Amino acid sequence: MSRVQTAKSQQNIRSIEEELEHQIKKSGLLDADRKNFYNNAEETKRKNNEIIEQLKKENRDLKKLQDELIANKRGASASLAKTQGAFISWSGDIKDENYWRRKLDDAKHLTKAKKERLIQLQDKLNEVSDTKFGVPEESPLMRQIRILENNLDKVMIKYNEAQSIRKTYEQIVKRLKEERVGYDNQLAAIERSLKGKEHDYEELLLLAHDATHAKELAQAELKKYEHKKAAVRELRKTYLDAKRKAIEEREKVIQKLEKREKDNVQTQVEYNTSNIPIQESSNPNVDTNIQKQKLADYEEAFHKLKEATGFRDVNDIIQKFTSQDETSKSLSDLKGEYQDKIEQLVTERQKLRDHLNDLKYEGGEALTRKQIDEIENNVNNAINKCERTKLKYERVQKILVNVKAGIEHLYEKLEFFKLEGKANIVVSDDTLVEGLSQVVEKMKLILQLIKNDASYRAQDFKQTWKDFNKEHIDQFINLNLRDNNIKPENVSRNIRVRIQDKEDDDVSDGEIEDDIDQEVTAKLKQKYGAQAKDKNAKKLNKPNKK
């Protein structure tokens, strides 16, 4: 169906172009006829002026001849008398008859020629006199002359039109002969371009199917992540509720112990006041033992709380879990913003495609094939650039999310260490830089404290990764997950992000994922290796303290 529509549109464009060329040629021929008619009129006018000047000149010459003839007639009689007298006087001198006969014949011939010349001059004189005094316009001769002139003008106009039409058809025939030579090549080129367009259409159709499939997969993955996020949130909520209940129960137990201790002290005081002085000397030792036992119980309970939560303050424990909801909220807001931006870019792309179709199918008379190809190339370049920018944006967004997650993870790990003059903050998009600066300061201070410790030995920290086997790694991973109550599949999210020095648009997504997996593996090895070193150092320090 698309091929038929394309062929029809090309035929319509071709017919419109041929009609336009025909109209241009016709207007050019009409202009040529108009110019020829004007030139012919000017030429006729010039010739008429020349004829008039020639007739005027001939009129003047005829007048001169008329005057000369009148003068000749007056002197003819005198010359004739002289001739007769001379003849009489010469008669006696005639020697040869034939000679004089020839003379007579010559004179007769000359006289006859003069008479004929005279008749011609008289006729011309009569014509000139008639022309001078004019012929009545209503005379049949003038009417006939005007009719003949009108007929001559009509015939000349028709002749010029016929000549212009003949030239037009000659040019058409010449153009058809020229086009006949390259018609086969043009037809083959058009067929090749049509096949290329069909191939491009099939490729675009496949790309559209792939894009639709990728979109469906992305939506399914998004739903999966949303369900997973909801499950993790519920799990954290239950975990937080359980911890709060445990803390409340322990507080109740502590209150009961304190109350029981007060009651015991009171009863002991009453008992001491009622008993003998010998027993009074032994009661302080019993009280001190009870107090030591209670303090040991308190220290053990506090130590268990600290190991379970990683913090010493109850407010810090609550703040840790409440800040995670704010982080997820900020990420969801950022996701909505980027989704709106993507929809805006999609609408702009659709508008550009509609504008391209309008220019391609409605502006056939104004645009040539070359301009349409240039527009298509520009659109394809813009689409490719948009795709590259989109991939680059997705990579940068992924890196940004990893950076935020890494900073939040580091801040949570170092939240137990308090800076002087600076309070703990909730890490969000606005306080990300400040949180990173606090993490750097805390790490510097912790490193300085470790170096200043008397039990610090540099050789303990020079142990390489080769000293730890896979069993140690699994052990530390399990310990870390059990201490923080994190699922193993979420460990890969705790990574450090490597920021590139320059943009690289040619890197594929597969290469980026491989790099991320390698970084995850390396960072996990470093992390659990450091934990193992720390644990070994603690084990070494315990006997010294004892």
XYZ file of C-alpha atoms in Angstrom, residues 58-73 117-118 121-122 125:
21
model
C 10.912 61.148 -56.716
C 8.262 63.879 -56.641
C 10.943 66.506 -56.438
C 12.841 64.855 -59.299
C 9.694 64.719 -61.407
C 9.041 68.386 -60.811
C 12.537 69.150 -62.002
C 12.024 66.979 -65.081
C 8.719 68.713 -65.789
C 10.399 72.071 -65.665
C 13.169 70.786 -67.925
C 10.645 69.393 -70.439
C 8.792 72.674 -70.580
C 12.073 74.440 -71.206
C 13.044 71.885 -73.849
C 9.711 72.316 -75.683
C 10.523 58.538 -71.511
C 8.192 61.503 -71.722
C 7.425 60.845 -66.769
C 3.940 62.134 -67.505
C 3.647 63.163 -62.803
